[in-house]
């Protein structure tokens, strides 16, 4: 199936839009009339520009307030249509979208509308143009695709067909299964959009909050399955009105659009194996089996500081790389790599971002299949020359230009630690602290990037998303949403900062781009862990005593438990399943930190209710160094 996007969906002038759309790999565009009107070249030039980019004009839109007009407005409406047909001919566009009338003058009546369309079809047909009719969810008389189809059916003209838009069907709660009874060859065009489930006026939701299929809460897959069942094989086109997208990077938004369409076709192809749909061939969504490693890029001084922090956390200096300045720290199933080598990706990452996480290794069943799927979805592959004795490990680019490596047990990759590392000398005498695995990794980014990375993770990996929560920082709001798999072995929280006065925003500015802001380690007994950490000289983040007074009131905890929490600076939360305990390190650098958690009885959150108290404590600690007082 051909892929397309409406020019209105992304930012920039028409030239920038077309360059971004072509670069993303889409086949064509819907020319939104205002984008043409704002352009300083004529229609023939626009048509040429589109074709020079290797793109096709799939649709010209919108033609408004056409059907049901009384005289004398009716005559003028047809004149207006003729002028649009002239323009389309010069552009080289052969299909026009007519959306259902919102004019208060429009008279109702399916037959009247059908007669108007039959006449329009006659005029369009003589010029080789096709007319598609779309029901707007807020149309005066026609607001449901079933009624629009009835108009098209009665118009009974080969140049008049139906246009379906997933937003108008799904946002109004119309069952998409009703599409299955429409003949596929009477559907001229499919527009796709998702949206968050927010209770607001549909027109406002549509104009400002639409997003790419898979980014919102509408069941676009069910809509598209029904469309595929009709035999429709025309273009799939994104029509996304979104304030953020219109202010975002044209290239990034166009790439998200391409990814969302490929992922949608993949879902439809798998859900409807009996229906032929030209979905790109790729392995199914990848089951991640947890984090294999996290790698920091650092200079020598900071590596020594980070090493001593890891020591107090109970990590053993377990290995040194056979040929590079790279040290492996290990505890339980956690591998932390600290890279101070002066060559390679880690070093260039260090030069840009300072000491930070540059690489995340994920355990998967098949590393090559993972990269194959990611590549089909438009992810950028990562490669650097392997040194002598090093394994070639499949990798892609992830958040903030960082790298994600994939390790599987079925190949040599599963032995990377034995092959590439030799035992390190005796480290400091430290107590193992009972940290077992990485519970979650938190990535901080600009709020505008959250949908991009949400789609990235959910399209490649077998994961779901939690609802977005607002975290109150004294300097502003931070939005937080988690990507997680069924068994909890992969949990990544995405945190979107809107300004630099928040701890997240400050961290973002200081690390020059999106980055991992905290790593949470799991343990089985937080109090035993806290005792061992103390023996190692670990200094936890100090939590305000006021927090514990409130905790007693909120949960009715026993005095004994409460005083242990208070003494150890442990935060507490509870959900319908179980309990959650959190202990934080102090900030390392400008806002990076470690977290230690214990989940009891299947608690499945991240302690969002505690975040604001943790942030306040962190800001107290950062002051007066760089953090603004708020
Ligand atoms: Mg539409
Ligand atoms: Mg956390």
Coordinates of C-alpha atoms and ligand atoms in Angstrom, one line a residue:
X1 CA 0.0 0.0 0.0
X2 CA 1.2 3.5 -0.7
X3 CA 1.9 5.8 2.2
X4 CA 1.1 9.5 2.3
X5 CA 0.9 12.4 4.7
X6 CA -1.0 15.7 4.6
X7 CA 1.3 18.7 4.3
X8 CA -0.6 20.3 7.2
X9 CA 0.7 17.6 9.6
X10 CA 4.2 19.0 9.9
X11 CA 6.0 22.3 10.3
X12 CA 8.0 24.4 7.9
X13 CA 7.2 26.0 4.5
X14 CA 6.1 23.8 1.6
X15 CA 9.7 23.2 0.5
X16 CA 10.9 22.0 3.9
X17 CA 7.8 19.8 4.3
X18 CA 8.3 18.0 1.0
X19 CA 12.0 17.4 1.7
X20 CA 11.2 16.0 5.2
X21 CA 8.4 13.8 3.8
X22 CA 10.5 12.4 1.0
X23 CA 13.4 11.8 3.4
X24 CA 11.1 9.8 5.7
X25 CA 10.3 7.3 2.9
X26 CA 6.6 8.2 2.3
X27 CA 5.2 7.8 -1.2
X28 CA 3.1 10.9 -1.5
X29 CA 1.3 13.9 0.0
X30 CA -2.1 15.5 0.5
X31 CA -1.7 19.1 -0.5
X32 CA -3.6 21.1 2.0
X33 CA -4.9 24.2 0.2
X34 CA -3.5 26.7 2.8
X35 CA 0.0 25.3 2.4
X36 CA -0.4 26.0 -1.3
X37 CA -1.8 29.5 -0.8
X38 CA 1.0 30.5 1.5
X39 CA 3.6 29.4 -1.0
X40 CA 5.1 31.9 -3.4
X41 CA 5.2 29.7 -6.5
X42 CA 2.4 28.7 -8.9
X43 CA 0.5 25.4 -9.0
X44 CA 2.6 24.0 -11.8
X45 CA 5.8 24.8 -9.8
X46 CA 4.4 23.0 -6.7
X47 CA 3.5 20.0 -8.8
X48 CA 7.0 19.9 -10.2
X49 CA 8.5 20.3 -6.8
X50 CA 6.5 17.4 -5.4
X51 CA 7.5 15.1 -8.3
X52 CA 11.2 16.2 -8.1
X53 CA 11.1 14.9 -4.6
X54 CA 10.0 11.5 -5.9
X55 CA 6.5 12.1 -4.4
X56 CA 3.0 11.9 -5.8
X57 CA 0.1 14.3 -5.0
X58 CA -2.4 11.8 -3.7
X59 CA -5.1 14.3 -2.7
X60 CA -6.0 17.9 -2.8
X61 CA -8.0 19.2 0.2
X62 CA -10.3 20.4 1.5
X63 CA -13.3 21.6 -0.5
X64 CA -15.8 22.8 2.1
X65 CA -19.5 23.5 2.4
X66 CA -20.5 22.0 -0.9
X67 CA -23.6 19.9 -0.6
X68 CA -27.2 20.9 0.1
X69 CA -26.9 24.6 -0.8
X70 CA -30.1 26.5 -1.8
X71 CA -30.0 28.7 -4.8
X72 CA -28.3 31.1 -5.5
X73 CA -25.5 29.8 -3.3
X74 CA -25.7 26.4 -5.0
X75 CA -24.6 27.9 -8.4
X76 CA -21.8 29.7 -6.8
X77 CA -20.6 26.6 -5.0
X78 CA -20.3 24.8 -8.4
X79 CA -18.4 27.7 -9.8
X80 CA -16.0 27.5 -6.9
X81 CA -15.6 23.8 -7.5
X82 CA -14.7 24.4 -11.2
X83 CA -11.9 26.8 -10.1
X84 CA -10.5 24.2 -7.8
X85 CA -10.6 21.7 -10.6
X86 CA -8.5 24.2 -12.7
X87 CA -6.0 24.5 -9.9
X88 CA -5.8 20.7 -9.5
X89 CA -5.2 20.2 -13.1
X90 CA -2.2 22.5 -13.0
X91 CA -1.0 20.9 -9.8
X92 CA -1.3 17.4 -11.2
X93 CA -3.8 16.2 -8.5
X94 CA -6.6 13.9 -9.5
X95 CA -8.6 13.4 -6.3
X96 CA -10.2 16.1 -4.2
X97 CA -11.6 15.8 -0.7
X98 CA -15.0 17.3 -0.1
X99 CA -15.9 17.3 3.6
X100 CA -19.4 17.4 4.8
X101 CA -20.9 20.8 5.0
X102 CA -20.9 22.8 8.2
X103 CA -22.8 25.7 6.6
X104 CA -25.9 26.8 8.5
X105 CA -27.4 27.4 5.0
X106 CA -27.1 23.8 3.9
X107 CA -30.4 22.0 3.5
X108 CA -30.6 18.4 4.7
X109 CA -31.7 15.4 2.7
X110 CA -29.6 12.4 1.5
X111 CA -31.2 12.6 -2.0
X112 CA -30.5 16.3 -2.4
X113 CA -26.8 15.7 -1.4
X114 CA -26.6 12.7 -3.7
X115 CA -28.0 14.8 -6.6
X116 CA -25.4 17.5 -5.9
X117 CA -22.6 14.9 -5.9
X118 CA -23.9 13.3 -9.1
X119 CA -23.7 16.7 -10.9
X120 CA -20.2 17.3 -9.4
X121 CA -19.1 13.9 -10.5
X122 CA -20.2 14.7 -14.1
X123 CA -18.2 17.9 -14.1
X124 CA -15.2 16.3 -12.4
X125 CA -15.3 13.2 -14.7
X126 CA -15.1 15.3 -17.8
X127 CA -11.7 16.6 -16.5
X128 CA -10.4 13.2 -15.2
X129 CA -10.9 14.2 -11.5
X130 CA -12.3 12.1 -8.7
X131 CA -14.4 13.5 -5.9
X132 CA -14.2 11.9 -2.4
X133 CA -16.8 12.7 0.3
X134 CA -15.8 12.7 3.9
X135 CA -18.2 13.0 6.9
X136 CA -16.9 15.5 9.4
X137 CA -17.8 14.5 13.0
X138 CA -19.4 17.9 13.3
X139 CA -21.0 18.2 9.9
X140 CA -24.4 20.1 9.9
X141 CA -26.4 17.2 8.4
X142 CA -23.8 14.5 7.6
X143 CA -21.6 13.6 10.5
X144 CA -21.3 9.8 10.2
X145 CA -19.5 7.8 7.6
X146 CA -22.6 5.6 7.1
X147 CA -24.6 8.5 6.0
X148 CA -21.8 9.8 3.7
X149 CA -21.7 6.3 2.2
X150 CA -25.4 6.5 1.5
X151 CA -25.0 9.8 -0.3
X152 CA -22.2 8.3 -2.4
X153 CA -24.2 5.2 -3.1
X154 CA -27.2 7.2 -4.3
X155 CA -25.0 9.6 -6.3
X156 CA -24.1 6.5 -8.2
X157 CA -21.3 8.1 -10.3
X158 CA -17.9 6.4 -11.0
X159 CA -16.1 9.7 -10.2
X160 CA -17.8 10.0 -6.7
X161 CA -16.5 7.9 -3.9
X162 CA -16.1 7.8 -0.1
X163 CA -13.3 9.1 2.0
X164 CA -12.9 7.6 5.5
X165 CA -11.0 9.3 8.3
X166 CA -10.3 7.2 11.4
X167 CA -10.6 10.3 13.6
X168 CA -14.1 11.1 12.6
X169 CA -15.3 7.5 12.9
X170 CA -13.5 6.6 16.2
X171 CA -13.7 9.9 18.1
X172 CA -17.5 9.8 17.7
X173 CA -17.6 6.2 19.0
X174 CA -19.0 4.8 15.7
X175 CA -18.3 1.1 15.4
X176 CA -15.6 0.7 12.7
X177 CA -17.0 -2.7 11.9
X178 CA -19.7 -0.9 9.9
X179 CA -17.0 -0.1 7.3
X180 CA -16.8 -3.8 6.3
X181 CA -20.0 -3.7 4.3
X182 CA -18.8 -0.9 2.0
X183 CA -17.4 -2.0 -1.3
X184 CA -13.6 -1.3 -1.3
X185 CA -13.7 0.1 -4.8
X186 CA -16.1 2.8 -3.7
X187 CA -13.6 4.1 -1.1
X188 CA -11.4 6.6 -2.8
X189 CA -9.0 7.5 0.1
X190 CA -8.2 6.7 3.7
X191 CA -7.0 9.2 6.2
X192 CA -5.6 8.1 9.5
X193 CA -5.1 9.8 12.8
X194 CA -5.1 8.8 16.4
X195 CA -5.9 11.0 19.4
X196 CA -5.6 10.9 23.2
X197 CA -8.8 10.1 25.1
X198 CA -9.6 13.5 26.5
X199 CA -13.1 14.6 27.1
X200 CA -13.4 17.7 25.0
X201 CA -15.2 19.2 22.1
X202 CA -14.5 17.0 19.0
X203 CA -13.7 19.9 16.7
X204 CA -11.1 21.3 19.2
X205 CA -9.7 17.8 19.8
X206 CA -9.4 17.2 16.1
X207 CA -7.7 20.5 15.3
X208 CA -5.1 20.5 18.1
X209 CA -4.6 17.0 19.6
X210 CA -4.6 14.5 16.8
X211 CA -1.5 12.3 16.7
X212 CA 0.0 9.4 14.8
X213 CA -1.7 6.0 14.8
X214 CA -0.3 4.2 17.8
X215 CA 0.5 7.4 19.8
X216 CA -3.0 7.9 21.1
X217 CA -5.9 5.9 22.5
X218 CA -8.2 5.4 19.6
X219 CA -8.4 1.8 18.1
X220 CA -7.0 2.8 14.7
X221 CA -6.0 -0.9 14.2
X222 CA -9.7 -2.0 14.4
X223 CA -10.6 0.8 11.9
X224 CA -7.8 -0.2 9.5
X225 CA -8.7 -3.9 9.8
X226 CA -12.2 -3.1 8.7
X227 CA -10.9 -1.0 5.8
X228 CA -8.6 -3.8 4.7
X229 CA -11.5 -6.3 4.8
X230 CA -13.3 -4.2 2.1
X231 CA -10.5 -4.9 -0.4
X232 CA -9.4 -1.2 -0.4
X233 CA -5.9 -1.0 -1.8
X234 CA -5.4 2.8 -2.3
X235 CA -3.2 5.1 -0.3
X236 CA -3.0 5.3 3.5
X237 CA -2.5 8.9 4.5
X238 CA -1.9 10.6 7.7
X239 CA -3.9 13.7 8.4
X240 CA -2.7 15.0 11.7
X241 CA -3.5 18.4 13.2
X242 CA -1.3 18.8 16.2
X243 CA 0.0 22.0 17.7
X244 CA 3.2 20.3 18.8
X245 CA 3.9 18.7 15.5
X246 CA 3.4 22.0 13.7
X247 CA 6.1 23.5 15.9
X248 CA 8.3 20.4 15.9
X249 CA 11.1 19.2 13.6
X250 CA 9.7 18.4 10.2
X251 CA 12.1 15.5 9.7
X252 CA 11.4 13.9 13.1
X253 CA 7.6 14.2 12.7
X254 CA 7.7 12.8 9.1
X255 CA 9.8 9.9 10.3
X256 CA 7.3 9.2 13.1
X257 CA 4.6 9.3 10.5
X258 CA 6.3 6.7 8.4
X259 CA 7.0 4.5 11.4
X260 CA 3.4 4.7 12.5
X261 CA 2.0 3.6 9.1
X262 CA 4.4 0.7 8.8
X263 CA 3.6 -0.4 12.3
X264 CA -0.1 0.0 11.7
X265 CA 0.1 -2.2 8.5
X266 CA 2.1 -4.7 10.5
X267 CA -0.6 -5.0 13.1
X268 CA -3.3 -5.3 10.5
X269 CA -1.4 -7.9 8.6
X270 CA -1.0 -10.0 11.7
X271 CA -4.6 -9.6 12.9
X272 CA -6.1 -10.4 9.5
X273 CA -4.0 -13.2 8.1
X274 CA -6.7 -14.0 5.5
X275 CA -6.7 -10.5 4.0
X276 CA -4.0 -9.5 1.6
X277 CA -2.4 -6.4 2.9
X278 CA 0.9 -5.2 1.6
X279 CA 2.5 -5.0 5.0
X280 CA 6.3 -4.8 4.9
X281 CA 7.9 -8.1 6.0
X282 CA 9.5 -8.0 9.4
X283 CA 9.7 -10.1 12.5
X284 CA 6.9 -9.7 15.1
X285 CA 7.3 -7.2 18.0
X286 CA 10.4 -8.2 20.0
X287 CA 10.1 -9.7 23.4
X288 CA 12.7 -8.0 25.5
X289 CA 14.1 -10.1 28.4
X290 CA 15.6 -7.3 30.5
X291 CA 18.6 -5.1 30.6
X292 CA 22.0 -6.8 29.9
X293 CA 24.1 -3.7 30.6
X294 CA 24.2 0.0 30.9
X295 CA 27.3 1.9 29.7
X296 CA 28.5 5.3 30.9
X297 CA 30.9 7.4 29.0
X298 CA 33.2 9.4 31.3
X299 CA 36.6 11.0 31.7
X300 CA 39.1 9.5 34.2
X301 CA 38.3 11.8 37.1
X302 CA 34.5 11.3 36.8
X303 CA 34.9 7.6 36.2
X304 CA 36.8 7.4 39.5
X305 CA 33.9 9.3 41.2
X306 CA 31.3 7.1 39.6
X307 CA 33.3 4.0 40.5
X308 CA 33.4 5.0 44.2
X309 CA 29.6 5.7 44.1
X310 CA 29.1 2.2 42.5
X311 CA 31.3 0.7 45.3
X312 CA 29.2 2.2 48.0
X313 CA 26.2 0.7 46.2
X314 CA 27.8 -2.7 46.6
X315 CA 29.1 -3.2 43.0
X316 CA 32.2 -5.3 42.5
X317 CA 34.9 -4.1 40.0
X318 CA 34.5 -7.3 38.1
X319 CA 36.4 -6.9 34.9
X320 CA 38.5 -4.8 32.5
X321 CA 38.2 -4.8 28.8
X322 CA 40.8 -6.7 26.9
X323 CA 41.9 -3.7 24.8
X324 CA 40.1 -0.6 25.8
X325 CA 39.8 1.7 28.9
X326 CA 36.6 0.1 29.9
X327 CA 35.7 -1.2 33.4
X328 CA 32.8 -3.6 34.2
X329 CA 31.0 -3.2 37.6
X330 CA 28.8 -6.1 38.6
X331 CA 26.2 -7.0 41.2
X332 CA 23.6 -9.7 41.0
X333 CA 22.4 -9.6 37.4
X334 CA 23.4 -6.0 36.9
X335 CA 26.3 -5.0 34.6
X336 CA 27.5 -1.4 34.6
X337 CA 30.2 -0.5 32.1
X338 CA 32.3 2.7 32.5
X339 CA 34.1 3.7 29.4
X340 CA 36.9 6.2 29.4
X341 CA 38.5 5.2 26.1
X342 CA 39.7 8.1 24.0
X343 CA 38.2 6.6 20.8
X344 CA 34.9 5.3 19.6
X345 CA 31.3 6.2 20.1
X346 CA 31.5 6.5 24.0
X347 CA 34.2 9.2 23.7
X348 CA 32.3 11.2 21.2
X349 CA 29.2 10.9 23.4
X350 CA 31.3 12.1 26.3
X351 CA 32.5 15.1 24.4
X352 CA 28.9 16.2 23.6
X353 CA 27.0 15.2 26.8
X354 CA 29.7 14.9 29.5
X355 CA 29.5 11.9 31.8
X356 CA 26.3 10.1 31.0
X357 CA 24.7 6.9 29.9
X358 CA 25.7 6.4 26.2
X359 CA 24.6 2.8 25.6
X360 CA 21.9 0.4 26.8
X361 CA 22.2 -3.3 26.2
X362 CA 18.9 -5.3 26.0
X363 CA 18.5 -9.0 26.3
X364 CA 16.4 -10.4 23.5
X365 CA 15.8 -13.9 22.0
X366 CA 17.2 -12.9 18.6
X367 CA 19.4 -9.8 18.2
X368 CA 19.5 -9.8 14.4
X369 CA 15.7 -10.1 14.3
X370 CA 15.5 -7.1 16.6
X371 CA 17.6 -5.0 14.3
X372 CA 15.7 -6.2 11.3
X373 CA 12.4 -5.1 12.8
X374 CA 13.8 -1.7 14.0
X375 CA 15.3 -1.0 10.5
X376 CA 12.0 -1.7 8.8
X377 CA 10.4 0.7 11.1
X378 CA 12.9 3.4 10.1
X379 CA 15.3 3.2 13.1
X380 CA 18.9 4.2 12.4
X381 CA 21.4 1.3 12.6
X382 CA 24.5 1.8 14.6
X383 CA 27.9 0.3 13.7
X384 CA 31.4 1.0 14.6
X385 CA 34.5 -1.0 13.7
X386 CA 35.1 -4.0 16.2
X387 CA 38.6 -4.1 17.7
X388 CA 40.7 -7.3 17.7
X389 CA 39.0 -10.0 19.7
X390 CA 35.7 -8.0 20.0
X391 CA 32.3 -9.3 19.0
X392 CA 30.1 -7.6 16.5
X393 CA 26.9 -6.7 18.5
X394 CA 23.8 -5.6 16.6
X395 CA 22.8 -2.0 17.6
X396 CA 20.5 0.9 16.7
X397 CA 20.3 4.5 17.7
X398 CA 17.9 5.4 20.5
X399 CA 16.9 8.3 22.6
X400 CA 19.1 11.4 22.5
X401 CA 21.4 9.8 19.9
X402 CA 22.4 7.1 22.4
X403 CA 22.9 3.5 21.3
X404 CA 21.0 0.4 22.1
X405 CA 22.8 -3.0 21.7
X406 CA 21.0 -6.3 21.6
X407 CA 22.4 -9.4 23.2
X408 CA 21.0 -12.9 22.7
X409 CA 21.9 -16.2 24.3
X410 CA 21.8 -18.1 21.1
X411 CA 25.0 -16.7 19.7
X412 CA 28.5 -15.7 20.8
X413 CA 26.9 -12.4 21.9
X414 CA 25.7 -14.2 25.1
X415 CA 29.3 -14.6 26.1
X416 CA 30.4 -11.0 25.6
X417 CA 31.6 -10.6 29.2
X418 CA 33.9 -13.7 29.0
X419 CA 35.2 -12.9 25.5
X420 CA 35.8 -9.2 25.8
X421 CA 36.7 -8.8 29.5
X422 CA 39.4 -10.1 31.8
X423 CA 39.2 -10.2 35.6
X424 CA 40.1 -6.9 37.3
X425 CA 42.4 -6.6 40.2
X426 CA 41.3 -6.6 43.9
X427 CA 38.8 -3.8 44.4
X428 CA 37.9 -2.0 47.6
X429 CA 36.5 -4.2 50.4
X430 CA 32.8 -3.6 50.1
X431 CA 29.6 -5.4 51.1
X432 CA 27.4 -6.7 48.4
X433 CA 24.1 -4.9 48.9
X434 CA 21.5 -7.3 47.5
X435 CA 20.8 -5.4 44.3
X436 CA 19.5 -8.0 41.8
X437 CA 18.6 -6.4 38.5
X438 CA 17.7 -3.2 36.8
X439 CA 14.1 -2.4 37.7
X440 CA 13.7 0.5 35.4
X441 CA 15.6 3.2 33.5
X442 CA 14.3 6.8 33.4
X443 CA 14.9 8.8 30.3
X444 CA 14.4 12.6 30.4
X445 CA 13.6 14.5 27.2
X446 CA 11.7 17.6 26.0
X447 CA 8.0 17.1 26.4
X448 CA 7.6 17.4 22.6
X449 CA 9.7 14.3 22.1
X450 CA 7.7 11.9 24.2
X451 CA 5.4 10.7 21.5
X452 CA 8.3 10.0 19.2
X453 CA 10.0 7.7 21.7
X454 CA 6.8 6.2 22.9
X455 CA 6.1 5.1 19.3
X456 CA 9.8 4.0 18.9
X457 CA 9.6 1.6 21.9
X458 CA 6.1 0.3 21.5
X459 CA 6.5 -0.4 17.8
X460 CA 9.8 -2.3 18.1
X461 CA 9.2 -4.2 21.4
X462 CA 6.3 -6.2 22.8
X463 CA 5.4 -3.5 25.3
X464 CA 2.5 -1.3 26.4
X465 CA 2.3 2.2 27.8
X466 CA 0.9 3.4 31.1
X467 CA -1.3 6.5 31.3
X468 CA 0.6 9.7 31.5
X469 CA 1.0 11.2 35.0
X470 CA 2.0 14.8 36.0
X471 CA 4.9 15.0 38.4
X472 CA 4.9 18.3 40.3
X473 CA 8.4 19.8 40.5
X474 CA 8.5 23.2 42.3
X475 CA 9.7 24.7 39.1
X476 CA 7.0 23.3 36.8
X477 CA 5.3 20.1 35.6
X478 CA 7.1 17.1 34.3
X479 CA 5.0 14.5 32.4
X480 CA 5.9 10.9 33.0
X481 CA 4.8 7.8 31.1
X482 CA 6.1 4.2 31.3
X483 CA 6.8 1.7 28.6
X484 CA 6.7 -1.8 30.1
X485 CA 6.4 -5.4 29.0
X486 CA 4.2 -8.1 30.5
X487 CA 6.6 -9.6 33.0
X488 CA 8.2 -6.3 34.0
X489 CA 11.6 -7.3 32.8
X490 CA 11.6 -4.2 30.6
X491 CA 10.5 -0.9 32.2
X492 CA 11.5 2.4 30.8
X493 CA 10.0 5.7 32.1
X494 CA 9.9 8.6 29.7
X495 CA 9.9 12.0 31.5
X496 CA 9.0 15.1 29.5
X497 CA 10.3 18.4 30.8
X498 CA 8.7 21.7 29.6
X499 CA 11.1 24.1 31.1
X500 CA 14.6 24.3 32.6
X501 CA 13.5 25.3 36.1
X502 CA 12.5 21.7 36.8
X503 CA 15.1 19.2 37.9
X504 CA 14.4 17.3 34.7
X505 CA 14.7 20.4 32.6
X506 CA 17.9 21.4 34.3
X507 CA 19.4 18.0 33.7
X508 CA 18.3 18.1 30.1
X509 CA 20.0 21.5 29.5
X510 CA 23.2 20.3 31.3
X511 CA 23.5 17.1 29.4
X512 CA 22.8 18.8 26.1
X513 CA 19.9 16.5 25.0
X514 CA 17.7 13.7 26.1
X515 CA 19.5 11.2 28.4
X516 CA 19.1 8.6 31.1
X517 CA 18.5 10.6 34.3
X518 CA 18.1 7.7 36.7
X519 CA 18.6 4.0 37.0
X520 CA 16.6 2.0 39.5
X521 CA 17.9 -1.2 40.9
X522 CA 15.7 -3.9 42.4
X523 CA 16.3 -5.6 45.7
X524 CA 14.4 -8.2 47.8
X525 CA 14.8 -6.6 51.2
X526 CA 15.2 -2.8 51.2
X527 CA 16.1 -2.6 54.9
X528 CA 18.8 -5.2 54.6
X529 CA 20.1 -3.4 51.5
X530 CA 20.0 0.0 53.3
X531 CA 22.1 -1.5 56.2
X532 CA 24.7 -2.8 53.8
X533 CA 24.8 0.4 51.9
X534 CA 25.4 2.3 55.1
X535 CA 28.3 0.0 56.0
X536 CA 29.8 0.8 52.6
X537 CA 29.6 4.6 53.3
X538 CA 26.6 5.2 51.0
X539 CA 24.8 8.5 51.8
X540 CA 21.2 8.5 50.8
X541 CA 19.2 11.4 49.7
X542 CA 17.7 13.0 52.8
X543 CA 14.0 13.2 52.8
X544 CA 12.1 15.9 54.8
X545 CA 10.6 14.6 58.2
X546 CA 7.3 16.2 57.1
X547 CA 7.0 13.6 54.5
X548 CA 6.8 10.8 57.1
X549 CA 4.2 12.6 59.2
X550 CA 2.0 12.8 56.1
X551 CA 2.8 9.1 55.2
X552 CA 1.5 8.0 58.6
X553 CA -1.7 9.9 58.0
X554 CA -2.2 8.6 54.4
X555 CA -1.6 4.9 54.9
X556 CA -2.0 4.4 58.7
X557 CA 1.4 2.7 58.9
X558 CA 2.6 1.1 62.1
X559 CA 5.0 3.2 64.2
X560 CA 7.8 0.7 64.0
X561 CA 7.7 0.6 60.1
X562 CA 7.3 4.4 59.9
X563 CA 10.3 5.0 62.1
X564 CA 12.4 2.6 60.1
X565 CA 11.4 4.3 56.9
X566 CA 12.3 7.7 58.4
X567 CA 15.7 6.6 59.8
X568 CA 16.7 5.1 56.4
X569 CA 15.2 7.9 54.2
X570 CA 13.0 5.3 52.4
X571 CA 9.9 6.5 50.6
X572 CA 6.8 4.4 50.6
X573 CA 3.8 3.8 48.3
X574 CA 1.0 1.3 47.9
X575 CA -1.4 0.3 45.2
X576 CA -4.2 -2.2 44.8
X577 CA -1.6 -5.0 44.6
X578 CA 1.1 -4.3 47.0
X579 CA 3.7 -2.1 48.5
X580 CA 6.7 -0.1 47.1
X581 CA 9.8 1.1 48.8
X582 CA 12.3 3.6 47.3
X583 CA 15.7 4.7 48.4
X584 CA 17.6 7.3 46.4
X585 CA 21.3 8.2 46.0
X586 CA 22.3 11.9 46.1
X587 CA 22.7 13.6 42.8
X588 CA 25.6 12.7 40.7
X589 CA 26.6 15.7 38.6
X590 CA 23.7 17.9 37.5
X591 CA 20.8 15.8 38.3
X592 CA 21.6 12.1 37.6
X593 CA 20.9 9.7 40.4
X594 CA 20.4 6.0 41.3
X595 CA 17.3 4.6 42.9
X596 CA 16.9 1.4 44.8
X597 CA 13.4 -0.2 44.9
X598 CA 11.6 -3.1 46.4
X599 CA 8.3 -4.2 44.9
X600 CA 6.1 -6.3 47.2
X601 CA 3.2 -8.5 46.0
X602 CA 3.1 -7.1 42.4
X603 CA 3.1 -3.4 43.0
X604 CA 3.2 -2.1 39.4
X605 CA 3.8 1.6 39.6
X606 CA 6.8 3.8 40.0
X607 CA 6.0 5.8 43.2
X608 CA 4.7 8.8 41.2
X609 CA 3.1 10.2 44.4
X610 CA 6.5 10.4 46.0
X611 CA 8.2 12.1 43.1
X612 CA 7.6 15.6 44.2
X613 CA 9.1 15.0 47.6
X614 CA 12.1 13.4 46.1
X615 CA 12.6 16.2 43.7
X616 CA 12.3 18.8 46.4
X617 CA 15.0 17.0 48.4
X618 CA 17.2 16.8 45.3
X619 CA 16.9 20.4 44.6
X620 CA 17.9 21.2 48.2
X621 CA 21.0 19.2 47.6
X622 CA 21.9 20.8 44.2
X623 CA 21.7 24.3 45.5
X624 CA 23.5 26.6 45.4
X625 CA 25.6 25.1 42.5
X626 CA 23.4 25.7 39.5
X627 CA 19.8 25.1 40.4
X628 CA 17.6 28.1 40.4
X629 CA 15.7 28.6 43.7
X630 CA 12.0 28.4 43.0
Ligands
LIG1 MG1 -10.0 14.1 7.2
LIG2 MG1 12.1 5.8 39.3

